[in-house]
CSV table of N, CA and C in Angstrom, one decimal:
chain,number,residue,atom,x,y,z
J,24,MET,N,-3.9,-71.0,25.2
J,24,MET,CA,-4.7,-71.4,26.1
J,24,MET,C,-4.9,-72.5,26.7
J,25,ALA,N,-4.8,-72.9,27.7
J,25,ALA,CA,-5.3,-74.0,28.5
J,25,ALA,C,-6.5,-74.6,28.5
J,26,VAL,N,-7.4,-75.7,28.6
J,26,VAL,CA,-8.5,-75.9,28.4
J,26,VAL,C,-8.5,-77.0,29.4
J,27,SER,N,-9.3,-76.8,30.6
J,27,SER,CA,-9.7,-77.5,31.5
J,27,SER,C,-10.1,-78.9,31.0
J,28,PRO,N,-9.5,-80.2,31.2
J,28,PRO,CA,-9.9,-81.4,30.8
J,28,PRO,C,-11.5,-81.9,31.2
J,29,ARG,N,-11.7,-81.4,32.7
J,29,ARG,CA,-13.1,-81.7,32.9
J,29,ARG,C,-14.4,-81.0,32.2
J,30,THR,N,-14.1,-80.3,31.3
J,30,THR,CA,-14.9,-79.1,30.5
J,30,THR,C,-14.9,-79.8,29.3
J,31,ASN,N,-13.6,-80.4,28.0
J,31,ASN,CA,-13.5,-80.6,27.2
J,31,ASN,C,-13.8,-81.8,26.6
J,32,LEU,N,-15.3,-81.8,26.6
J,32,LEU,CA,-16.1,-82.9,26.2
J,32,LEU,C,-17.2,-82.7,25.2
J,33,ALA,N,-17.6,-83.3,24.6
J,33,ALA,CA,-18.9,-83.1,23.5
J,33,ALA,C,-19.5,-84.4,23.5
J,34,CYS,N,-20.7,-84.3,22.9
J,34,CYS,CA,-21.9,-85.1,23.0
J,34,CYS,C,-21.9,-86.0,22.2
J,35,PRO,N,-21.3,-87.3,22.0
J,35,PRO,CA,-21.6,-88.3,20.9
J,35,PRO,C,-22.5,-88.4,20.1
J,36,PHE,N,-23.8,-87.9,20.2
J,36,PHE,CA,-24.7,-87.6,19.3
J,36,PHE,C,-25.0,-86.5,18.5
J,37,PHE,N,-24.0,-85.6,19.0
J,37,PHE,CA,-24.0,-84.4,18.2
J,37,PHE,C,-23.2,-84.4,16.9
J,38,VAL,N,-24.0,-83.9,15.7
J,38,VAL,CA,-23.7,-83.7,14.8
J,38,VAL,C,-23.2,-82.2,14.2
J,39,PRO,N,-22.0,-82.2,14.4
J,39,PRO,CA,-21.6,-80.4,14.0
J,39,PRO,C,-21.7,-80.3,12.6
J,40,LEU,N,-21.9,-79.4,12.2
J,40,LEU,CA,-22.0,-78.8,10.8
J,40,LEU,C,-21.1,-77.5,10.7
J,41,GLU,N,-21.4,-76.5,11.0
J,41,GLU,CA,-20.1,-75.8,10.9
J,41,GLU,C,-20.3,-74.6,12.5
J,42,ILE,N,-19.1,-74.0,12.4
J,42,ILE,CA,-18.7,-73.2,13.2
J,42,ILE,C,-19.4,-71.8,13.5
J,43,VAL,N,-19.6,-71.5,14.9
J,43,VAL,CA,-21.0,-70.6,15.1
J,43,VAL,C,-19.8,-69.6,15.7
J,44,ASP,N,-19.3,-68.3,14.8
J,44,ASP,CA,-18.5,-67.3,15.4
J,44,ASP,C,-19.2,-66.3,15.1
J,45,ASP,N,-20.0,-66.0,16.0
J,45,ASP,CA,-20.8,-65.0,15.5
J,45,ASP,C,-20.8,-64.1,16.9
J,46,GLY,N,-19.5,-64.3,17.9
J,46,GLY,CA,-19.5,-63.5,19.2
J,46,GLY,C,-20.2,-64.0,20.6
J,47,SER,N,-21.3,-65.2,20.3
J,47,SER,CA,-22.2,-65.5,21.2
J,47,SER,C,-21.7,-66.3,22.2
J,48,TRP,N,-20.7,-66.8,22.0
J,48,TRP,CA,-20.5,-67.9,23.0
J,48,TRP,C,-19.1,-66.9,23.7
J,49,PRO,N,-19.4,-67.1,25.4
J,49,PRO,CA,-18.6,-66.2,26.1
J,49,PRO,C,-16.8,-66.8,26.0
J,50,HIS,N,-17.0,-67.8,25.7
J,50,HIS,CA,-15.6,-68.3,26.0
J,50,HIS,C,-15.2,-69.5,24.9
J,51,PRO,N,-15.3,-69.3,23.2
J,51,PRO,CA,-15.2,-70.6,22.6
J,51,PRO,C,-14.2,-71.4,22.2
J,52,SER,N,-13.1,-71.0,22.9
J,52,SER,CA,-11.8,-71.8,22.7
J,52,SER,C,-12.0,-72.6,24.0
J,53,ARG,N,-12.7,-72.4,24.4
J,53,ARG,CA,-12.7,-73.4,26.2
J,53,ARG,C,-13.7,-74.3,26.0
J,54,LEU,N,-14.7,-74.4,24.8
J,54,LEU,CA,-15.6,-75.2,24.4
J,54,LEU,C,-14.8,-76.4,23.7
J,55,PRO,N,-15.9,-78.0,24.1
J,55,PRO,CA,-15.2,-79.1,23.8
J,55,PRO,C,-14.5,-78.9,22.6
J,56,LEU,N,-14.8,-78.8,21.6
J,56,LEU,CA,-14.9,-78.6,20.0
J,56,LEU,C,-13.8,-77.4,20.0
J,57,GLY,N,-13.7,-76.8,20.6
J,57,GLY,CA,-12.7,-75.6,20.2
J,57,GLY,C,-13.1,-74.9,20.1
J,58,ALA,N,-14.4,-74.5,19.8
J,58,ALA,CA,-15.5,-73.5,19.4
J,58,ALA,C,-16.6,-73.8,19.4
J,59,GLY,N,-17.8,-73.1,19.2
J,59,GLY,CA,-19.2,-73.3,19.3
J,59,GLY,C,-19.5,-73.9,17.8
J,60,TRP,N,-20.3,-75.0,17.9
J,60,TRP,CA,-20.7,-75.4,16.5
J,60,TRP,C,-22.1,-75.5,16.8
J,61,ALA,N,-22.8,-75.2,15.3
J,61,ALA,CA,-24.3,-75.8,14.8
J,61,ALA,C,-24.2,-77.1,14.4
J,62,GLY,N,-25.3,-77.2,14.8
J,62,GLY,CA,-25.3,-78.8,13.8
J,62,GLY,C,-26.5,-79.7,14.5
J,63,ASN,N,-26.9,-80.8,14.3
J,63,ASN,CA,-27.8,-81.5,14.4
J,63,ASN,C,-27.8,-82.6,15.2
J,64,CYS,N,-29.2,-83.2,15.9
J,64,CYS,CA,-28.6,-84.3,16.7
J,64,CYS,C,-29.4,-85.7,16.6
J,65,ARG,N,-28.8,-86.9,16.4
J,65,ARG,CA,-28.9,-87.8,16.3
J,65,ARG,C,-28.8,-88.7,17.1
J,66,ALA,N,-29.3,-88.4,18.4
J,66,ALA,CA,-29.5,-89.5,19.8
J,66,ALA,C,-30.7,-90.4,19.5
J,67,SER,N,-31.8,-89.9,18.6
J,67,SER,CA,-32.9,-90.7,18.1
J,67,SER,C,-32.9,-91.9,17.4
J,68,GLY,N,-31.4,-91.7,16.9
J,68,GLY,CA,-31.1,-93.1,15.8
J,68,GLY,C,-31.4,-92.3,14.2
J,69,GLN,N,-31.8,-91.3,14.3
J,69,GLN,CA,-32.0,-90.5,12.8
J,69,GLN,C,-31.5,-88.9,13.2
J,70,GLU,N,-30.8,-88.4,11.8
J,70,GLU,CA,-30.3,-87.1,12.2
J,70,GLU,C,-31.7,-86.1,12.1
J,71,ARG,N,-31.3,-85.0,13.2
J,71,ARG,CA,-32.3,-83.8,12.9
J,71,ARG,C,-32.0,-82.8,13.2
J,72,PRO,N,-32.9,-81.9,13.1
J,72,PRO,CA,-32.1,-80.1,13.8
J,72,PRO,C,-31.9,-80.6,14.7
J,73,ALA,N,-31.5,-80.0,15.2
J,73,ALA,CA,-31.0,-79.3,16.6
J,73,ALA,C,-31.5,-77.6,16.8
J,74,SER,N,-32.4,-77.6,18.4
J,74,SER,CA,-32.6,-75.9,18.5
J,74,SER,C,-31.5,-75.3,18.9
J,75,ASP,N,-31.3,-74.2,18.8
J,75,ASP,CA,-30.4,-73.3,18.8
J,75,ASP,C,-30.2,-73.5,21.1
J,76,GLY,N,-31.2,-73.6,21.5
J,76,GLY,CA,-31.5,-74.2,22.6
J,76,GLY,C,-30.4,-75.3,23.2
J,77,HIS,N,-31.0,-76.0,22.8
J,77,HIS,CA,-30.3,-77.5,22.8
J,77,HIS,C,-29.1,-77.2,22.2
J,78,ILE,N,-28.5,-76.9,21.5
J,78,ILE,CA,-26.9,-76.8,21.0
J,78,ILE,C,-26.3,-76.4,22.1
J,79,ARG,N,-26.8,-74.8,22.4
J,79,ARG,CA,-25.8,-74.1,23.4
J,79,ARG,C,-25.9,-75.0,25.3
J,80,GLU,N,-27.3,-75.8,25.3
J,80,GLU,CA,-27.0,-76.2,26.6
J,80,GLU,C,-26.7,-77.6,26.5
J,81,PHE,N,-26.6,-78.6,25.6
J,81,PHE,CA,-26.7,-79.7,26.1
J,81,PHE,C,-25.5,-80.3,24.6
J,82,CYS,N,-26.2,-80.1,23.4
J,82,CYS,CA,-24.9,-80.5,22.0
J,82,CYS,C,-23.6,-80.2,22.4
J,83,ASN,N,-23.1,-79.1,22.2
J,83,ASN,CA,-21.8,-78.9,22.8
J,83,ASN,C,-20.8,-79.0,23.9
J,84,LEU,N,-21.9,-79.6,25.2
J,84,LEU,CA,-21.0,-79.8,26.1
J,84,LEU,C,-21.1,-81.0,26.4
J,85,GLY,N,-21.6,-82.0,26.0
J,85,GLY,CA,-21.8,-83.4,26.4
J,85,GLY,C,-22.5,-83.4,28.3
J,86,TYR,N,-22.5,-84.9,29.0
J,86,TYR,CA,-23.0,-85.3,29.9
J,86,TYR,C,-24.1,-84.1,29.9
J,87,ALA,N,-24.8,-84.1,29.1
J,87,ALA,CA,-26.0,-83.2,28.7
J,87,ALA,C,-27.1,-84.3,29.3
J,88,SER,N,-27.3,-84.9,30.5
J,88,SER,CA,-28.3,-85.6,31.3
J,88,SER,C,-29.6,-85.2,31.1
J,89,ALA,N,-29.8,-83.4,31.0
J,89,ALA,CA,-31.3,-82.9,31.3
J,89,ALA,C,-31.9,-83.0,29.6
J,90,CYS,N,-31.0,-83.2,29.0
J,90,CYS,CA,-31.2,-83.3,27.3
J,90,CYS,C,-32.4,-84.6,27.3
J,91,PRO,N,-33.9,-83.9,26.5
J,91,PRO,CA,-34.6,-84.9,26.3
J,91,PRO,C,-34.5,-85.7,25.4
J,92,HIS,N,-33.9,-85.7,24.6
J,92,HIS,CA,-33.2,-86.6,23.4
J,92,HIS,C,-32.3,-87.8,23.8
J,93,LEU,N,-31.7,-87.5,24.9
J,93,LEU,CA,-30.6,-88.1,24.9
J,93,LEU,C,-31.0,-89.8,25.4
J,94,PRO,N,-30.7,-90.9,24.5
J,94,PRO,CA,-31.3,-91.9,25.1
J,94,PRO,C,-30.9,-92.5,26.4
J,95,VAL,N,-31.4,-93.5,27.3
J,95,VAL,CA,-31.2,-94.3,28.4
J,95,VAL,C,-30.1,-94.9,28.5
J,96,SER,N,-30.3,-96.0,26.9
J,96,SER,CA,-29.1,-96.8,27.1
J,96,SER,C,-28.2,-96.1,25.8
J,97,ARG,N,-27.0,-96.2,26.4
J,97,ARG,CA,-25.9,-95.6,25.2
J,97,ARG,C,-24.4,-96.1,24.9
J,98,ASP,N,-23.8,-95.8,24.7
J,98,ASP,CA,-22.1,-96.3,25.1
J,98,ASP,C,-21.6,-95.0,25.6
J,99,TRP,N,-21.6,-94.1,25.2
J,99,TRP,CA,-20.8,-93.1,25.7
J,99,TRP,C,-21.9,-91.5,26.4
J,100,ASP,N,-21.4,-91.0,27.5
J,100,ASP,CA,-22.0,-89.6,27.6
J,100,ASP,C,-21.2,-88.7,26.9
J,101,ALA,N,-20.2,-88.5,26.6
J,101,ALA,CA,-19.1,-87.7,25.9
J,101,ALA,C,-17.9,-88.4,25.8
J,102,ILE,N,-17.8,-87.2,24.9
J,102,ILE,CA,-16.2,-87.5,24.3
J,102,ILE,C,-15.1,-86.3,24.3
J,103,ARG,N,-14.0,-86.7,25.0
J,103,ARG,CA,-12.8,-86.0,25.3
J,103,ARG,C,-12.4,-85.7,24.1
J,104,PHE,N,-11.5,-84.2,23.9
J,104,PHE,CA,-10.3,-84.7,22.9
J,104,PHE,C,-9.3,-83.5,23.3
J,105,SER,N,-8.0,-84.3,23.3
J,105,SER,CA,-6.7,-83.0,23.0
J,105,SER,C,-5.9,-83.0,21.7
J,106,VAL,N,-4.6,-82.3,21.6
J,106,VAL,CA,-4.3,-82.5,20.8
J,106,VAL,C,-2.9,-83.0,21.4
J,107,ALA,N,-2.7,-84.4,21.0
J,107,ALA,CA,-1.9,-85.1,21.5
J,107,ALA,C,-0.5,-85.0,21.6
J,108,ARG,N,-0.1,-84.5,19.9
J,108,ARG,CA,1.1,-84.2,19.2
J,108,ARG,C,0.7,-83.5,17.8
J,109,ALA,N,1.4,-82.5,17.8
J,109,ALA,CA,1.5,-81.4,16.5
J,109,ALA,C,2.7,-81.3,16.0
J,110,GLY,N,3.0,-81.9,14.7
J,110,GLY,CA,4.5,-81.5,14.2
J,110,GLY,C,3.8,-80.9,12.6
J,111,GLN,N,5.4,-80.4,12.0
J,111,GLN,CA,4.9,-80.0,10.6
J,111,GLN,C,3.8,-80.7,9.5
J,112,ASP,N,4.2,-81.9,9.5
J,112,ASP,CA,3.6,-83.1,8.6
J,112,ASP,C,2.2,-83.6,9.5
J,113,GLN,N,2.1,-83.6,10.8
J,113,GLN,CA,1.1,-84.5,11.2
J,113,GLN,C,0.3,-84.3,12.7
J,114,VAL,N,-0.4,-84.3,13.0
J,114,VAL,CA,-1.5,-83.7,13.8
J,114,VAL,C,-2.2,-85.1,14.3
J,115,THR,N,-1.5,-85.2,15.7
J,115,THR,CA,-2.1,-86.8,16.5
J,115,THR,C,-3.4,-86.0,17.7
J,116,ILE,N,-4.7,-86.2,17.7
J,116,ILE,CA,-5.4,-85.8,18.4
J,116,ILE,C,-6.0,-87.2,19.3
J,117,GLY,N,-5.5,-87.0,20.8
J,117,GLY,CA,-6.1,-87.9,21.9
J,117,GLY,C,-7.7,-88.0,21.9
J,118,PHE,N,-8.4,-88.9,22.1
J,118,PHE,CA,-9.7,-89.3,22.5
J,118,PHE,C,-10.2,-89.9,23.8
J,119,VAL,N,-11.1,-89.6,24.6
J,119,VAL,CA,-11.5,-90.5,25.3
J,119,VAL,C,-13.2,-90.6,25.5
J,120,CYS,N,-13.5,-91.7,25.5
J,120,CYS,CA,-15.2,-91.5,25.6
J,120,CYS,C,-15.5,-92.0,26.8
J,121,GLU,N,-16.4,-91.7,27.3
J,121,GLU,CA,-16.7,-91.6,28.7
J,121,GLU,C,-18.4,-92.2,29.1
J,122,LEU,N,-18.3,-92.3,29.9
J,122,LEU,CA,-19.8,-93.1,30.3
J,122,LEU,C,-19.7,-93.0,31.9
J,123,GLY,N,-21.0,-92.2,32.4
J,123,GLY,CA,-20.9,-92.0,34.0
J,123,GLY,C,-19.6,-91.2,34.5
J,124,HIS,N,-18.8,-90.4,33.6
J,124,HIS,CA,-17.7,-89.6,34.1
J,124,HIS,C,-16.5,-90.8,34.1
J,125,ALA,N,-16.4,-91.7,33.3
J,125,ALA,CA,-15.3,-92.5,33.9
J,125,ALA,C,-14.7,-93.3,32.4
J,126,PRO,N,-14.0,-93.2,31.8
J,126,PRO,CA,-13.5,-93.7,30.5
J,126,PRO,C,-14.0,-95.0,30.3
J,127,ILE,N,-14.0,-95.3,29.1
J,127,ILE,CA,-14.6,-96.4,28.5
J,127,ILE,C,-13.8,-97.2,27.4
J,128,GLU,N,-13.0,-95.9,26.5
J,128,GLU,CA,-12.5,-95.9,25.6
J,128,GLU,C,-11.2,-95.0,25.3
J,129,HIS,N,-10.2,-95.3,24.8
J,129,HIS,CA,-9.3,-94.3,24.6
J,129,HIS,C,-8.7,-94.9,23.4
J,130,GLY,N,-7.7,-93.5,22.9
J,130,GLY,CA,-7.0,-93.9,21.6
J,130,GLY,C,-6.5,-92.6,21.3
J,131,LYS,N,-5.6,-92.7,19.9
J,131,LYS,CA,-5.6,-91.7,19.2
J,131,LYS,C,-5.6,-91.8,17.7
J,132,LEU,N,-5.8,-90.3,17.2
J,132,LEU,CA,-6.2,-90.5,15.4
J,132,LEU,C,-5.5,-89.6,15.1
J,133,THR,N,-4.6,-89.9,14.2
J,133,THR,CA,-3.3,-89.2,13.4
J,133,THR,C,-3.8,-88.9,12.0
J,134,PHE,N,-4.0,-87.4,11.7
J,134,PHE,CA,-4.2,-86.8,10.4
J,134,PHE,C,-2.9,-86.4,9.6
J,135,ASP,N,-3.0,-86.8,8.8
J,135,ASP,CA,-1.5,-86.2,7.6
J,135,ASP,C,-1.7,-84.9,6.9
J,136,LEU,N,-1.2,-83.8,7.0
J,136,LEU,CA,-1.2,-82.3,7.1
J,136,LEU,C,-0.6,-82.4,5.3
J,137,VAL,N,0.1,-83.3,5.0
J,137,VAL,CA,0.3,-83.1,3.5
J,137,VAL,C,-0.2,-83.7,2.6
J,138,SER,N,-1.0,-84.9,2.9
J,138,SER,CA,-2.0,-85.3,1.9
J,138,SER,C,-3.6,-85.0,2.2
J,139,GLN,N,-3.3,-84.7,3.6
J,139,GLN,CA,-4.8,-84.2,4.3
J,139,GLN,C,-5.5,-85.4,4.2
J,140,VAL,N,-5.6,-86.1,4.7
J,140,VAL,CA,-6.3,-87.3,5.0
J,140,VAL,C,-5.9,-88.1,6.4
J,141,TRP,N,-6.9,-88.8,7.2
J,141,TRP,CA,-6.5,-89.5,8.6
J,141,TRP,C,-5.8,-90.4,8.2
J,142,LEU,N,-4.9,-91.0,9.0
J,142,LEU,CA,-3.6,-92.0,8.7
J,142,LEU,C,-4.6,-93.5,9.4
J,143,ASN,N,-5.1,-93.1,10.9
J,143,ASN,CA,-6.3,-94.0,11.1
J,143,ASN,C,-7.3,-93.4,11.6
J,144,SER,N,-8.4,-94.3,11.7
J,144,SER,CA,-9.7,-93.5,12.0
J,144,SER,C,-10.6,-94.2,13.1
J,145,HIS,N,-11.7,-93.5,13.6
J,145,HIS,CA,-12.1,-94.5,14.4
J,145,HIS,C,-13.1,-95.4,14.1
J,146,ARG,N,-13.5,-96.6,14.2
J,146,ARG,CA,-14.5,-97.4,14.0
J,146,ARG,C,-15.9,-96.9,14.0
J,147,ASP,N,-16.3,-96.2,15.0
J,147,ASP,CA,-17.7,-95.1,15.5
J,147,ASP,C,-17.5,-93.6,14.3
J,148,ALA,N,-18.5,-93.7,13.6
J,148,ALA,CA,-18.3,-92.3,12.5
J,148,ALA,C,-18.5,-91.4,13.3
J,149,ARG,N,-19.6,-91.5,14.6
J,149,ARG,CA,-19.4,-90.2,15.5
J,149,ARG,C,-18.1,-89.8,16.2
J,150,VAL,N,-17.3,-90.6,16.7
J,150,VAL,CA,-16.1,-90.0,17.0
J,150,VAL,C,-15.5,-89.6,16.1
J,151,GLN,N,-15.2,-90.0,14.7
J,151,GLN,CA,-14.7,-89.6,13.8
J,151,GLN,C,-14.9,-88.5,13.5
J,152,ARG,N,-16.2,-88.0,13.6
J,152,ARG,CA,-16.7,-86.4,13.0
J,152,ARG,C,-16.6,-85.3,14.1
J,153,LEU,N,-17.0,-85.8,15.2
J,153,LEU,CA,-16.4,-84.7,16.6
J,153,LEU,C,-15.0,-84.7,16.3
J,154,ALA,N,-13.9,-85.7,16.1
J,154,ALA,CA,-12.6,-85.4,15.9
J,154,ALA,C,-12.5,-84.5,15.1
J,155,THR,N,-12.5,-85.3,13.7
J,155,THR,CA,-12.6,-84.2,12.3
J,155,THR,C,-13.3,-82.3,13.1
J,156,CYS,N,-13.9,-82.4,13.6
J,156,CYS,CA,-14.4,-80.8,13.6
J,156,CYS,C,-13.1,-80.2,14.9
J,157,TYR,N,-12.9,-81.2,15.9
J,157,TYR,CA,-12.0,-80.4,16.8
J,157,TYR,C,-10.4,-80.1,16.1
J,158,LEU,N,-10.2,-80.9,14.9
J,158,LEU,CA,-9.3,-80.7,14.5
J,158,LEU,C,-9.2,-79.3,13.3
J,159,GLU,N,-10.7,-79.2,12.9
J,159,GLU,CA,-10.8,-78.0,12.2
J,159,GLU,C,-10.8,-76.8,12.8
J,160,THR,N,-11.1,-77.1,14.0
J,160,THR,CA,-10.9,-75.8,15.1
J,160,THR,C,-9.8,-75.5,15.5
J,161,TYR,N,-8.7,-76.6,15.6
J,161,TYR,CA,-7.3,-76.7,15.8
J,161,TYR,C,-6.7,-75.7,14.8
J,162,ARG,N,-6.9,-76.5,13.7
J,162,ARG,CA,-6.1,-75.7,12.7
J,162,ARG,C,-6.4,-74.4,12.3
J,163,THR,N,-7.7,-74.4,12.7
J,163,THR,CA,-8.3,-72.3,12.4
J,163,THR,C,-7.4,-71.4,13.1
J,164,ARG,N,-7.6,-72.2,14.6
J,164,ARG,CA,-6.8,-71.5,15.1
J,164,ARG,C,-5.3,-71.2,15.5
J,165,THR,N,-4.5,-71.9,15.4
J,165,THR,CA,-3.0,-72.3,15.5
J,165,THR,C,-2.9,-71.2,14.0
J,166,ALA,N,-3.9,-71.3,13.0
J,166,ALA,CA,-3.4,-70.5,11.7
J,166,ALA,C,-3.7,-69.1,12.2
J,167,GLN,N,-4.3,-68.6,12.9
J,167,GLN,CA,-4.7,-67.3,13.4
J,167,GLN,C,-3.5,-66.6,14.2
J,168,GLU,N,-3.0,-67.5,15.2
J,168,GLU,CA,-2.0,-67.4,16.4
J,168,GLU,C,-1.2,-67.3,15.6
J,169,ILE,N,-0.2,-68.0,14.7
J,169,ILE,CA,0.6,-67.7,13.5
J,169,ILE,C,0.4,-66.7,12.6
J,170,GLU,N,-0.4,-66.3,12.3
J,170,GLU,CA,-0.5,-64.9,11.6
J,170,GLU,C,-0.5,-63.9,12.7
J,171,ALA,N,-1.0,-64.0,13.8
J,171,ALA,CA,-0.9,-62.6,14.9
J,171,ALA,C,0.5,-62.7,15.0
J,172,HIS,N,1.1,-63.6,15.4
J,172,HIS,CA,2.2,-63.8,15.8
J,172,HIS,C,3.4,-62.5,14.7
J,173,SER,N,3.2,-63.5,13.6
J,173,SER,CA,4.1,-62.7,12.5
J,173,SER,C,3.7,-61.3,12.2
J,174,ALA,N,2.3,-60.9,12.3
J,174,ALA,CA,2.3,-59.6,12.1
J,174,ALA,C,2.7,-58.9,13.0
J,175,GLY,N,2.7,-59.4,14.4
J,175,GLY,CA,3.5,-58.8,15.5
J,175,GLY,C,5.0,-58.3,15.7
J,176,ALA,N,5.8,-59.7,14.7
J,176,ALA,CA,6.6,-59.6,14.6
J,176,ALA,C,7.3,-58.8,13.5
J,177,GLU,N,6.7,-58.6,12.4
J,177,GLU,CA,6.6,-57.4,11.4
J,177,GLU,C,7.0,-56.1,11.7
J,178,ALA,N,5.8,-56.1,12.9
J,178,ALA,CA,5.5,-54.3,13.3
J,178,ALA,C,6.9,-54.0,14.0
J,179,GLY,N,7.1,-55.0,14.8
J,179,GLY,CA,8.4,-55.0,16.0
J,179,GLY,C,9.5,-54.9,14.9
J,180,HIS,N,9.5,-55.7,13.8
J,180,HIS,CA,10.9,-55.1,13.1
J,180,HIS,C,10.9,-53.8,12.3
J,181,GLU,N,9.3,-53.8,11.8
J,181,GLU,CA,9.4,-52.1,11.5
J,181,GLU,C,9.4,-50.9,12.3
J,182,ARG,N,9.5,-50.9,13.7
J,182,ARG,CA,9.7,-50.1,14.6
J,182,ARG,C,11.1,-49.8,15.0
J,183,ARG,N,11.9,-51.4,15.0
J,183,ARG,CA,13.3,-51.2,15.4
J,183,ARG,C,13.8,-50.3,13.6
J,184,ASN,N,13.6,-50.6,12.9
J,184,ASN,CA,14.2,-49.9,11.1
J,184,ASN,C,13.5,-48.4,11.1
J,185,ASN,N,12.5,-48.4,12.2
J,185,ASN,CA,12.4,-46.7,11.9
J,185,ASN,C,13.2,-46.3,13.1
J,186,GLY,N,13.1,-46.7,13.8
J,186,GLY,CA,13.8,-46.3,15.2
J,186,GLY,C,15.6,-46.0,14.9
J,187,ALA,N,16.1,-47.2,14.2
J,187,ALA,CA,17.3,-47.1,13.3
J,187,ALA,C,17.6,-46.0,12.6
J,188,ALA,N,16.8,-45.8,11.8
J,188,ALA,CA,16.8,-45.2,10.9
J,188,ALA,C,16.3,-43.4,11.5
J,189,GLU,N,15.7,-43.6,12.3
J,189,GLU,CA,15.6,-41.8,12.9
J,189,GLU,C,16.9,-41.5,14.2
J,190,ALA,N,17.3,-42.9,14.4
J,190,ALA,CA,18.6,-42.5,15.3
J,190,ALA,C,19.8,-42.0,14.4
J,191,ALA,N,20.0,-42.3,13.4
J,191,ALA,CA,21.1,-42.5,12.4
J,191,ALA,C,20.6,-40.8,11.5
J,192,LEU,N,19.7,-40.6,11.3
J,192,LEU,CA,19.3,-39.3,10.8
J,192,LEU,C,19.3,-38.0,12.4
J,193,SER,N,18.8,-38.4,13.1
J,193,SER,CA,19.3,-37.5,14.6
J,193,SER,C,21.0,-37.5,14.7
J,194,LYS,N,21.4,-38.4,14.6
J,194,LYS,CA,23.2,-38.0,14.7
J,194,LYS,C,23.6,-37.0,13.7
J,195,ARG,N,23.2,-37.7,12.1
J,195,ARG,CA,23.4,-37.1,11.4
J,195,ARG,C,23.4,-35.5,11.3
J,196,LEU,N,22.3,-35.2,11.6
J,196,LEU,CA,21.9,-33.8,12.0
J,196,LEU,C,22.8,-33.0,13.0
J,197,ARG,N,22.9,-33.8,14.0
J,197,ARG,CA,23.7,-33.1,15.2
J,197,ARG,C,25.1,-32.9,15.1
J,198,SER,N,25.7,-33.5,13.7
J,198,SER,CA,27.0,-33.7,13.5
J,198,SER,C,27.1,-32.6,12.5
J,199,ASP,N,25.9,-32.3,11.7
J,199,ASP,CA,26.2,-31.3,10.7
J,199,ASP,C,26.0,-29.8,11.0
């Protein structure tokens, strides 16, 4: 599923802690981190629990100018993520930090799937944390897609085998 780059943003002050997979998000894969996340807010400089309303309206979305916790002076309004490259051994996540809807900083972070470590990390822990959450969601969704594809292929193979067996039996019955 393609995600609109205009909406693929996360609040830089959001500290995601766990994926919310309760069916309450209308289109979770379209959210900035690839799913809805519960977590805390660090906009005040200290990590504090965020209300469910704030998480749904501001934290998961970025550009939350109506959020009462958003500092007036800030480095970024939102951080955009995407998978730049995915292979068997590595996944590279592209990021863009934005302020006033303009890019301020961009780069790529590469995760090694074999050793399960980031090969490079962002100097700001907020960006790194959000990238890690985005990667977790991506890997979960990819594993589910592979599993569904494998199950579909297996069912198709079974249908073909059953069809061939039925045809052979029918042919044998007709010849008897």
